[in-house]
Coordinates of C-alpha atoms and ligand atoms in Angstrom, one line a residue:
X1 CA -12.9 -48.2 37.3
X2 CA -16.0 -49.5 38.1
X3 CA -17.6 -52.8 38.7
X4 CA -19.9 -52.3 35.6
X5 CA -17.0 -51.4 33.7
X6 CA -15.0 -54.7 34.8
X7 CA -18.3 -57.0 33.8
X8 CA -17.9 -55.4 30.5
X9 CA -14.2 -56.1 29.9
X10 CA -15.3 -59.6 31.5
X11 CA -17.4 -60.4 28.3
X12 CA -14.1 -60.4 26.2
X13 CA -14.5 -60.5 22.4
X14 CA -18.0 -61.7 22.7
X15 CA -19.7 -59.1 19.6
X16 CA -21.4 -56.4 21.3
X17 CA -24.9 -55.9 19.5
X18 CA -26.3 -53.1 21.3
X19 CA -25.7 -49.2 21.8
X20 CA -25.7 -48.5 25.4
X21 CA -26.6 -44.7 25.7
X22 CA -24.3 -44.0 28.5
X23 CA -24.6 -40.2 28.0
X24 CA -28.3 -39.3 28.7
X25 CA -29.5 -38.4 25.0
X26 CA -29.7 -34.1 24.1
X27 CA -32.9 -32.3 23.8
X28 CA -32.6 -31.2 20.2
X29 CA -33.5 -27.7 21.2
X30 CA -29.8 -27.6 22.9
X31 CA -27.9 -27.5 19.4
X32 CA -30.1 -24.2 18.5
X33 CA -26.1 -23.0 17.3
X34 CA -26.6 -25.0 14.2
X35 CA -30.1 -23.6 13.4
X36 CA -28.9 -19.9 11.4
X37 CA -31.4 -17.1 10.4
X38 CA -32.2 -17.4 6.9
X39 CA -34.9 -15.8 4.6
X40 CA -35.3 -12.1 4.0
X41 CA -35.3 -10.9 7.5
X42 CA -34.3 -7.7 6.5
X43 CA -37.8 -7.0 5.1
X44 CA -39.5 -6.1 8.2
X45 CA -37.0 -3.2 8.7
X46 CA -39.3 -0.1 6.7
X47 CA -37.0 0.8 5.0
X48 CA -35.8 -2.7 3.4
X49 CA -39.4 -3.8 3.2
X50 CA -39.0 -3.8 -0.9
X51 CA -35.2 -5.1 -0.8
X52 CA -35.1 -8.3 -3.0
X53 CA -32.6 -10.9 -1.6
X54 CA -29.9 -10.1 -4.9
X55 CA -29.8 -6.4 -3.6
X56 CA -29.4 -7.0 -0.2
X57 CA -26.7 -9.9 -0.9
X58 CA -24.7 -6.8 -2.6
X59 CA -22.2 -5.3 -1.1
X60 CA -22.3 -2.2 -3.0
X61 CA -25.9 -2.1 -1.6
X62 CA -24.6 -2.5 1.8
X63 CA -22.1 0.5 1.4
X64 CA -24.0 2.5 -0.3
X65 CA -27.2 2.4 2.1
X66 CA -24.8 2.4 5.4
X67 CA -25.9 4.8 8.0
X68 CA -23.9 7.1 8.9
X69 CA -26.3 10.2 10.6
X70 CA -28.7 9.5 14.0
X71 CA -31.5 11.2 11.4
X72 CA -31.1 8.2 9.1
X73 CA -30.5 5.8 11.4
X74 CA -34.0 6.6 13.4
X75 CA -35.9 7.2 10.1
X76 CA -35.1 3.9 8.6
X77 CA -36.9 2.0 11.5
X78 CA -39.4 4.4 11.6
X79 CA -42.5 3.1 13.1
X80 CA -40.9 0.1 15.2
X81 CA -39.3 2.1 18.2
X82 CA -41.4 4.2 20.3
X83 CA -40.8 8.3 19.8
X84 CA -38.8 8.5 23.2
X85 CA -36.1 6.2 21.9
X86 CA -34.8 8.5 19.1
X87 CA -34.4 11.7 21.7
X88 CA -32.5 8.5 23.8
X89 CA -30.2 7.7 20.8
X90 CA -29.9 11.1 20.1
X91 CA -28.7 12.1 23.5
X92 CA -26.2 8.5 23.3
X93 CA -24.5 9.5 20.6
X94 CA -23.7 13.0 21.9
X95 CA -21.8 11.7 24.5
X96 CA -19.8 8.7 22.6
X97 CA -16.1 8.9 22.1
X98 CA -17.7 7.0 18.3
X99 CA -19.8 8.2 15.4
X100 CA -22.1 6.5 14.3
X101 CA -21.7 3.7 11.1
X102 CA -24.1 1.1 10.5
X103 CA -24.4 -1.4 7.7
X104 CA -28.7 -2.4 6.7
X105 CA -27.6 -6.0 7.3
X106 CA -26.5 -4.9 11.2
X107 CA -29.7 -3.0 11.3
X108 CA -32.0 -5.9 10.2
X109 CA -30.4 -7.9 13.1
X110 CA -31.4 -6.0 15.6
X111 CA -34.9 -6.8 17.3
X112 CA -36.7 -2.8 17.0
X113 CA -39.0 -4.0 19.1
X114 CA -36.6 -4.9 22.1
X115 CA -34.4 -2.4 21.2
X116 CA -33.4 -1.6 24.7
X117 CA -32.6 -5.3 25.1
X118 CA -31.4 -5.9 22.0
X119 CA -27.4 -7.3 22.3
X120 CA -26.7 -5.9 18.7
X121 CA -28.3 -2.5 19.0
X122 CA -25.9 -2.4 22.9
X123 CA -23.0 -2.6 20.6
X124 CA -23.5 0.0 18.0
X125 CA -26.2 2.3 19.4
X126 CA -26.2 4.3 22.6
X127 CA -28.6 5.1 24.7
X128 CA -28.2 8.4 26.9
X129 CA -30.6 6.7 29.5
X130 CA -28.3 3.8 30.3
X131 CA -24.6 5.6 29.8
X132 CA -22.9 5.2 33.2
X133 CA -20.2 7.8 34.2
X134 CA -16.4 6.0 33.2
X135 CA -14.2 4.8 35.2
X136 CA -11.9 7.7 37.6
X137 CA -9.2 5.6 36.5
X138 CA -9.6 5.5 32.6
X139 CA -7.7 7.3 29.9
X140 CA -8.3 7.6 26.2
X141 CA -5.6 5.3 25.2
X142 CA -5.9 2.7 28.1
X143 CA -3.6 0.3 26.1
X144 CA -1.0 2.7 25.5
X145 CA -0.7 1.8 21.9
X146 CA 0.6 5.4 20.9
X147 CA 3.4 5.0 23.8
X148 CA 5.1 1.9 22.3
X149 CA 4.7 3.0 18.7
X150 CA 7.9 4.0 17.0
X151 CA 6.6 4.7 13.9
X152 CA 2.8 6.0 13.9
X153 CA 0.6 3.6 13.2
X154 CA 2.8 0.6 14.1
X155 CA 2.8 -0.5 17.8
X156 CA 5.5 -2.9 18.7
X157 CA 4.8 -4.1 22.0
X158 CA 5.5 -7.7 21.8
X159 CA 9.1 -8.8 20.6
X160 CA 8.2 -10.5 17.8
X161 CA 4.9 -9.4 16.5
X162 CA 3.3 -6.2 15.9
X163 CA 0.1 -4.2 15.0
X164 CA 0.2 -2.0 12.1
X165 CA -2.7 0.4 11.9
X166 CA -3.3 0.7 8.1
X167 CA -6.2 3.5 8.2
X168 CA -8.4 4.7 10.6
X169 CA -12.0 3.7 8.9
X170 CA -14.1 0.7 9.5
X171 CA -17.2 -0.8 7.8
X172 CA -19.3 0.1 11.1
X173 CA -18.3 1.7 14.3
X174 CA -18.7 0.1 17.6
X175 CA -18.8 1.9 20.4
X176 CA -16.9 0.1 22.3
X177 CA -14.0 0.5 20.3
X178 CA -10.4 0.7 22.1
X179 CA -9.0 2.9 19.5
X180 CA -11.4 5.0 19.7
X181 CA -8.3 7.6 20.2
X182 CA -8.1 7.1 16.4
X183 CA -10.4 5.4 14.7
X184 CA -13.7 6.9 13.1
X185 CA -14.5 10.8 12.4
X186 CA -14.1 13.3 15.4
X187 CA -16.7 13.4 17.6
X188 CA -18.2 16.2 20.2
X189 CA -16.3 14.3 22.8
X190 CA -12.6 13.6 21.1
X191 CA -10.7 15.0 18.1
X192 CA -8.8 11.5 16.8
X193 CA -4.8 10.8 15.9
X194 CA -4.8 11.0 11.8
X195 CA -4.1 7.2 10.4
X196 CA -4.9 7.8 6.8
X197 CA -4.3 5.0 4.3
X198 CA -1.8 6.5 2.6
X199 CA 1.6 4.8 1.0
X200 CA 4.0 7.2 2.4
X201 CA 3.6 6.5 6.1
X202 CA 3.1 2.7 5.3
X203 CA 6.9 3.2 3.5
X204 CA 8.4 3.7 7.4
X205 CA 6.4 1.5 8.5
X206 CA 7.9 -0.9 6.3
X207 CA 11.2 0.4 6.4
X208 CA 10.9 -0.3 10.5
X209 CA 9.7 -3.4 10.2
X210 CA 12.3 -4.6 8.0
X211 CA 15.0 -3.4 9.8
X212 CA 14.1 -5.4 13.0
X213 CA 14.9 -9.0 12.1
X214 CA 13.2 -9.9 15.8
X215 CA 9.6 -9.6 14.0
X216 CA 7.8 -12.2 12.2
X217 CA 4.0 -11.8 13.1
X218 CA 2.4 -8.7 11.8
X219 CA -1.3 -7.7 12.6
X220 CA -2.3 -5.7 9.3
X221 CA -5.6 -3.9 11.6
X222 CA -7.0 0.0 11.8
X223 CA -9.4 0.5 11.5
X224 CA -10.5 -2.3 9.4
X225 CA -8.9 -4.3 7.1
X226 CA -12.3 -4.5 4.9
X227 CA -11.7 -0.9 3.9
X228 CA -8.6 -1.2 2.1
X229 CA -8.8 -1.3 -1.9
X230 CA -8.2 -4.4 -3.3
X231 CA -5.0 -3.3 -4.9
X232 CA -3.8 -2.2 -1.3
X233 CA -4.9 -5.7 0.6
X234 CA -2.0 -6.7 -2.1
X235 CA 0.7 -4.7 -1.8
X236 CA 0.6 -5.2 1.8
X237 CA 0.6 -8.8 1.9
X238 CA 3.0 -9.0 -0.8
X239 CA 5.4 -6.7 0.9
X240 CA 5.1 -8.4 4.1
X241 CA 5.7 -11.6 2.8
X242 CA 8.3 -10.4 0.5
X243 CA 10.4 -9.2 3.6
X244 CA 13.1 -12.5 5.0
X245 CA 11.9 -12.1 8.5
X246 CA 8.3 -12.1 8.5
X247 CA 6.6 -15.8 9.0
X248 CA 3.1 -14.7 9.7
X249 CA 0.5 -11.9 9.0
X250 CA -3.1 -11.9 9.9
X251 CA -5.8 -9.9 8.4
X252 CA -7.6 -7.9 11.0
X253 CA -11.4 -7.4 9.8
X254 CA -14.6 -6.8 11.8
X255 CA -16.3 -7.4 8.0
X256 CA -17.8 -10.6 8.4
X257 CA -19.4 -9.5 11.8
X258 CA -21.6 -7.0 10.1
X259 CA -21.2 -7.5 6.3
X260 CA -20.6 -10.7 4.8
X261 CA -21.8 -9.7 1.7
X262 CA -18.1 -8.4 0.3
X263 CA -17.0 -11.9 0.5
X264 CA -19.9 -13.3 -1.0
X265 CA -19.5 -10.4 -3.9
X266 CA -16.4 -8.1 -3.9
X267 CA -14.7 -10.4 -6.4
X268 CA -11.7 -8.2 -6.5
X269 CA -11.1 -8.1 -3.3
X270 CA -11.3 -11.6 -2.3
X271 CA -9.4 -12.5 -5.4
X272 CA -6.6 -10.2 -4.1
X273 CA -6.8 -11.8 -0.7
X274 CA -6.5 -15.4 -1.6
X275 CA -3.4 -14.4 -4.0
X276 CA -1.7 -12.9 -0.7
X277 CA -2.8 -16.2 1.3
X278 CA -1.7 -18.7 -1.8
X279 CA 1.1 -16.3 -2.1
X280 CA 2.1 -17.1 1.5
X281 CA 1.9 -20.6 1.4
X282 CA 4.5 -20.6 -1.6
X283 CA 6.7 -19.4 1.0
X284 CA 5.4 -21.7 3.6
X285 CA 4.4 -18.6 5.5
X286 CA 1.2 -18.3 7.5
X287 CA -1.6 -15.6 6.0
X288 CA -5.2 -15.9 8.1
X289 CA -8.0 -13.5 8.2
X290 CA -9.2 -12.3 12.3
X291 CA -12.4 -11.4 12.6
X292 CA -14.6 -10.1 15.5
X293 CA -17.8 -11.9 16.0
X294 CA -19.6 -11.3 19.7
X295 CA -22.6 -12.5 19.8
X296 CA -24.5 -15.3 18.2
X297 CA -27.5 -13.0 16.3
X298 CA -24.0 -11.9 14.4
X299 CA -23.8 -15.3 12.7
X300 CA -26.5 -15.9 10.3
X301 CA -26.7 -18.4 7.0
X302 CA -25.3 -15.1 4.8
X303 CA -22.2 -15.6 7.3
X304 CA -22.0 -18.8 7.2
X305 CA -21.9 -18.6 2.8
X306 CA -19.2 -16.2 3.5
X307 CA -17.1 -17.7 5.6
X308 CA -17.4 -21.2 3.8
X309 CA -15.8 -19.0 0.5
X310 CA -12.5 -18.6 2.6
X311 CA -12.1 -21.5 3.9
X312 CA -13.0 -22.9 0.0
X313 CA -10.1 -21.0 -0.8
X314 CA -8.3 -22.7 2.6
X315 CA -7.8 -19.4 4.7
X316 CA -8.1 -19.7 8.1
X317 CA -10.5 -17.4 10.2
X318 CA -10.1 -17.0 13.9
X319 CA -12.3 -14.5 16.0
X320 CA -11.8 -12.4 18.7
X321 CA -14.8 -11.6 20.8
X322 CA -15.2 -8.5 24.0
X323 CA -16.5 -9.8 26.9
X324 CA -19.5 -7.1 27.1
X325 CA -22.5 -6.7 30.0
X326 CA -26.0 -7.0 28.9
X327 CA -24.4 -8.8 25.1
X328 CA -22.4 -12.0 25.8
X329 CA -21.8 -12.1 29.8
X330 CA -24.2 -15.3 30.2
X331 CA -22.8 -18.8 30.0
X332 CA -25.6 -20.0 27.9
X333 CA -24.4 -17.0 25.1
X334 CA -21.2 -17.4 25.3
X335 CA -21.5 -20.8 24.5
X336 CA -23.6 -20.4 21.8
X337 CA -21.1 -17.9 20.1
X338 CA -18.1 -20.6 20.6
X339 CA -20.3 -23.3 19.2
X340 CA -21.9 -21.3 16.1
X341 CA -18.6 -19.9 15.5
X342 CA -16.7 -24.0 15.8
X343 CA -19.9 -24.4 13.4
X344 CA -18.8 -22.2 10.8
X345 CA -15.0 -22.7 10.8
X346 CA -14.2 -19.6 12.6
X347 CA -11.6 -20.6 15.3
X348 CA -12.7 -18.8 18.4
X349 CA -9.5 -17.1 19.4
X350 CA -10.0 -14.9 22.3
X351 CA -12.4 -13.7 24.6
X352 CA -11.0 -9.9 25.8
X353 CA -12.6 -8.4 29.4
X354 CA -13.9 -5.4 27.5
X355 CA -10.9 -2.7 27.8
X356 CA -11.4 0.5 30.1
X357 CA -12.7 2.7 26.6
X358 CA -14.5 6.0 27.5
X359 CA -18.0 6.2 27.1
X360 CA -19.2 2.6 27.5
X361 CA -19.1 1.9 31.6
X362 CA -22.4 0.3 30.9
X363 CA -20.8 -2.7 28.6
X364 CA -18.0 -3.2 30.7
X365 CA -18.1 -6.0 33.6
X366 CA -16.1 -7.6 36.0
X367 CA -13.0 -9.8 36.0
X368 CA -14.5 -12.2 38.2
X369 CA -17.7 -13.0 35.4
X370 CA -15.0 -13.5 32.7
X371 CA -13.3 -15.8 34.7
X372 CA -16.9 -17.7 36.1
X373 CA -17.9 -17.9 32.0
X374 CA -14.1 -19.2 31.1
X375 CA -14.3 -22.3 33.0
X376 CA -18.1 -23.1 31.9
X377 CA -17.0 -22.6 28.3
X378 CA -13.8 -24.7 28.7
X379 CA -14.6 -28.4 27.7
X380 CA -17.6 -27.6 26.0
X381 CA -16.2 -27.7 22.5
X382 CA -12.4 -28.8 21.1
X383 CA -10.0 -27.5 22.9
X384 CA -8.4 -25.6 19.7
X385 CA -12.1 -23.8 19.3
X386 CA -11.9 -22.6 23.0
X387 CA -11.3 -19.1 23.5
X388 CA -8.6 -17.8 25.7
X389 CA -9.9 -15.2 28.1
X390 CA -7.4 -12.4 28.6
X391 CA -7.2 -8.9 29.8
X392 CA -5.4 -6.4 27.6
X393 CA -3.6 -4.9 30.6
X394 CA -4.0 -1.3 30.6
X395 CA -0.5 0.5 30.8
X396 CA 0.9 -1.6 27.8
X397 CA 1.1 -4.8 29.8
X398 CA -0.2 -7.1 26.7
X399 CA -2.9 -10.0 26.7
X400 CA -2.6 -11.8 29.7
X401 CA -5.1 -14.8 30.6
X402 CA -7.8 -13.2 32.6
X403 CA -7.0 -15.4 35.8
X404 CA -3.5 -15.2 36.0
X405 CA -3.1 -12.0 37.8
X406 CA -1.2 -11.4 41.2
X407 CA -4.4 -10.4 43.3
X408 CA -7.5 -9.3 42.7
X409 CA -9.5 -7.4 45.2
X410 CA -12.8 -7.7 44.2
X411 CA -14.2 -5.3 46.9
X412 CA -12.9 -2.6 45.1
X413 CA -12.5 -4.2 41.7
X414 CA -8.8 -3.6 41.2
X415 CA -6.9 -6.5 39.3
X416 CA -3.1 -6.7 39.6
X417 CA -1.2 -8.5 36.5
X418 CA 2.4 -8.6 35.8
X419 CA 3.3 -9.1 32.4
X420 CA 7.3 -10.6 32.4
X421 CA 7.4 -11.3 28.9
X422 CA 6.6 -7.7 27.9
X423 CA 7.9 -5.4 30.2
X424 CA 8.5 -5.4 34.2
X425 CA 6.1 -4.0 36.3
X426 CA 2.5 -3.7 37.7
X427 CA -1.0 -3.1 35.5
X428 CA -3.8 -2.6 37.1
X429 CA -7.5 -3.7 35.7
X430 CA -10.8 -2.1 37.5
X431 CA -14.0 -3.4 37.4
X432 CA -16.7 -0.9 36.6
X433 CA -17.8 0.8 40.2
X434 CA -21.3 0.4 39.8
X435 CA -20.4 -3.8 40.2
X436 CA -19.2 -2.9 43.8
X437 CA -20.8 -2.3 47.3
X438 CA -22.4 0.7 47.9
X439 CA -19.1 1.5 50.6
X440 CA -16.8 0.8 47.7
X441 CA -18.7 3.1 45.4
X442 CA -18.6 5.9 47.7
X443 CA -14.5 5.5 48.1
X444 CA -14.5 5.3 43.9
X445 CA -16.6 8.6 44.6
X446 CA -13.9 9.9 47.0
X447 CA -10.6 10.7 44.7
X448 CA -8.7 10.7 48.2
X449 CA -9.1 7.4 48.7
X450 CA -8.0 6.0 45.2
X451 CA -4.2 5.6 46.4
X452 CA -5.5 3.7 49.3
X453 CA -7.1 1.3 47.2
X454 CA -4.1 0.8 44.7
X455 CA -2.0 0.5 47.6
X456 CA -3.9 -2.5 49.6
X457 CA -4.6 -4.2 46.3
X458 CA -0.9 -3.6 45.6
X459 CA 0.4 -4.9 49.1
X460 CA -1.6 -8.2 48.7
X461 CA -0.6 -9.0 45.2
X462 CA 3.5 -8.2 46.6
X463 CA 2.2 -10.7 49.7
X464 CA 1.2 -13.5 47.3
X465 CA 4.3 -12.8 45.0
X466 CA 6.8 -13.9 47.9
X467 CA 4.6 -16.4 48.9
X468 CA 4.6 -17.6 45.2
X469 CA 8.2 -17.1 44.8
X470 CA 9.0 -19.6 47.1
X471 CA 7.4 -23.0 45.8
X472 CA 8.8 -21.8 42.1
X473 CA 12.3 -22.5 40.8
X474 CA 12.1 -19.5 38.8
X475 CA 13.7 -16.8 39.8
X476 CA 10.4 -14.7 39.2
X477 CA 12.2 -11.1 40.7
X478 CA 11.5 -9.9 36.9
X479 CA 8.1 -9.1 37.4
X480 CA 8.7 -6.4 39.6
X481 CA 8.7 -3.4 38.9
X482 CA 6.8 0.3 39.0
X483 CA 3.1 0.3 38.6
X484 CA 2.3 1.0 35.0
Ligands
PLP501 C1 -3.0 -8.2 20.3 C2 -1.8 -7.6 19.8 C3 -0.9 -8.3 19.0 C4 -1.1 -9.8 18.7 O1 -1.1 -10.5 19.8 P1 -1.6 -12.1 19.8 O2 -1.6 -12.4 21.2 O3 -0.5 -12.8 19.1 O4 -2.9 -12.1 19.1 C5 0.3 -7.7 18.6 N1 0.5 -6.4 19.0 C6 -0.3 -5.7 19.7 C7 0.1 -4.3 20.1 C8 -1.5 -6.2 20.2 O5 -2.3 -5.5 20.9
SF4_502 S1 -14.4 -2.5 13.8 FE1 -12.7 -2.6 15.3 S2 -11.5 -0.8 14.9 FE2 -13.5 -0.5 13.9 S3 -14.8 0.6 15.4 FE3 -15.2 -1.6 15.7 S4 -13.7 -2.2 17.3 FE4 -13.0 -0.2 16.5

């Protein structure tokens, strides 16, 4: 304690009649979370110019005007981008594992005139001038969702939750998408795994989940939860919830991210989710909505309208963001997106190091930023609004917090987690090789030395292990295992 503080308690009860600013008082400018675009921004997009706010607060107008051709995409912001850009896009999208899907209210967020910049237009729009060749070490389903899926379109991973993949449509496509093995129409690049919405594959998928009493958490996901029918948002929930051993399900939607309009005007829809979620809470079991905000230009006062309706109606939003380059991989946005998002009432859940997806080596970026950003973040807000930074370990390994793995060399990028919990074994993360030295570049470039590379990052992280192992009194020998 110190001697200032001991004059203080000194005083006694004597009335204290003065504020003493201990903490130096905030420039105003620093709470720029709480200030939310507003107005009808859209109108400087061309082809919104005559859009009255009523229209563009629609969600039938947002479906219905969604773009879903590089023609329409380029002619709606005709005039605000310079001619070179379009053959750019054009060229993006010809090599993207995702077609492309964007709503007018996306599009109006997005600065035309810093397009290349922009960290909305990164997400959704490629540019063939910045595309950087993927990873040696990537395959199309890094996660290996299809390999621990016993009924397609469930993946049950985890002991006692699992992700059921309702359909394979979303309100917008991101390019950054993980299942891009599934999701979305084929592309030039990759012919997808069907997932249609259909009742007769959900049936096994019910039947599978009710016959393993071990499960109580189910992630209802896709795709995107937004594009189920009203009537189906029920009969899922209801089912769920109607089955003894589930306690939880959780909503997966991208929707408020890029069109918060259907809560602000798909009665039906939100009527049939608040039934599920009141429905649930009759039988004291847990019904929330997840969402997938990344950066703060996502969250504007339409959002915040939106998201106020559900928690109105007392559902619980949490988000999960992707840790991307060039969108969210600064401190000062990051924290931004935590606080905008605590603003709102969306709990910020996770924070994932982007997954290895083909296509997008230019969002991707190292474990070692995620893990700089973490601890900046941490302790800026409540600690249940913090994010958890993980790393979906490629190989099937699960979530695991971003710094918890066994070695990380960051000369050559490679990552080693173990993952006890979900299965034994080694998965290995790699940070994208144009991060690294130019003499680590050239070995990425060299396929002979890949093994090399696995192998010293794999002898270190055994070297730690032992040395781990013995301050521990937990016999920790069931983390070995092959490398995934
Ligand atoms: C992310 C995920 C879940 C849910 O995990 P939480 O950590 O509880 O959010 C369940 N199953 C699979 C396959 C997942 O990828
Ligand atoms: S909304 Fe989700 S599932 Fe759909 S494309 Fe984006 S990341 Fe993929």
């Amino acid at each position: 304690m110190s001697t200032d503080n001991i004059q203080i308690g000194k005083r006694g009860d004597e009335q204290q009649s003065e504020i003493k600013h201990i903490r130096p008082l905030v420039d105003p400018t620093t709470l720029s979370h709480r200030e939310l675009l507003r107005g009808d921004f859209w109108r400087k997009i061309p082809a919104y110019k005559d859009v009255d706010s009523e229209t563009f607060l629609d969600h039938k107008f947002q479906m219905r005007n969604t773009i879903t051709s590089v023609e329409k995409l380029l002619s709606a912001v005709q005039g605000l981008v310079p001619e070179s850009f379009y053959d750019d896009v054009a060229d993006g999208f010809k090599h993207s594992p995702m077609s492309v899907r964007v709503s007018p209210y996306l599009l109006s967020l997005i600065d035309w005139n810093n397009a290349y910049a922009d960290p909305l237009r990164k997400q959704f729009i490629p540019v063939g001038s910045k595309l950087l060749p993927d990873h040696p070490k990537l395959t199309l389903d890094s996660l290996s969702e299809q390999e621990d899926s016993p009924v397609r379109g469930l993946t049950h991973r985890y002991r006692d939750k699992a992700l059921f993949l309702t359909l394979d449509t979303c309100p917008v496509y991101c390019r950054f998408c993980t299942r891009s093995y599934a999701v979305g129409i084929d592309t030039d690049d990759v012919e997808k795994v069907s997932l249609k919405a259909r009742s007769n594959r959900w049936d096994l998928v019910f039947q599978y989940i009710s016959e393993r009493p071990e499960l109580e958490d189910i992630v209802i996901s896709g795709g995107d939860s937004y594009n189920l029918r009203a009537s189906q948002i029920r009969q899922i929930g209801e089912t769920l919830l109607n089955m003894t051993n589930i306690r939880r399900i959780r909503f997966a939607t991208k929707g408020p991210a890029v069109m918060p309009q259907k809560i602000l005007t798909d009665h039906d829809w939100v009527r049939e989710l608040t039934w599920v979620a009141n429905h649930g809470r009759r039988l004291h079991k847990e019904v929330v909505v997840h969402t997938h905000f990344n950066h703060p230009n996502e969250i504007t006062e339409i959002t915040r309208d939106a998201m106020n309706a559900l928690y109105e109606r007392g559902i619980v939003i949490r988000n999960q963001s992707v840790l991307q380059r060039g969108v969210n991989d600064t401190v000062d946005e990051m924290r931004e997106l935590v606080r905008r998002l605590s603003y709102c009432n969306v709990q910020p859940y996770y924070v994932y190091a982007h997954d290895l997806v083909s296509g997008v080596e230019d969002l991707r970026t190292t474990i070692q930023t995620g893990m700089d950003i973490e601890k900046r973040v941490r302790g800026d807000v409540a600690g249940f609004n913090t994010p958890t930074f993980v790393c979906d370990a490629p190989g099937g390994g699960g979530k695991r917090q971003i710094h918890s793995f066994e070695h990380y060399e960051r000369a050559t990028g490679i990552s080693v987690y173990t993952s006890p919990a979900v299965k034994g074994g080694f998965f290995l993360y790699f940070d994208p090789v144009d991060t690294l030295d130019e003499d680590n570049q050239a070995r990425w470039a060299d396929a002979a030395e890949h093994q090399d590379m696995v192998d010293d990052a794999m002898d270190n992280a055994r070297a730690n292990m032992a040395v781990a192992a013995k301050a521990s009194s937990i016999d920790t020998s069931d983390a070995d295992g092959p490398v995934h």
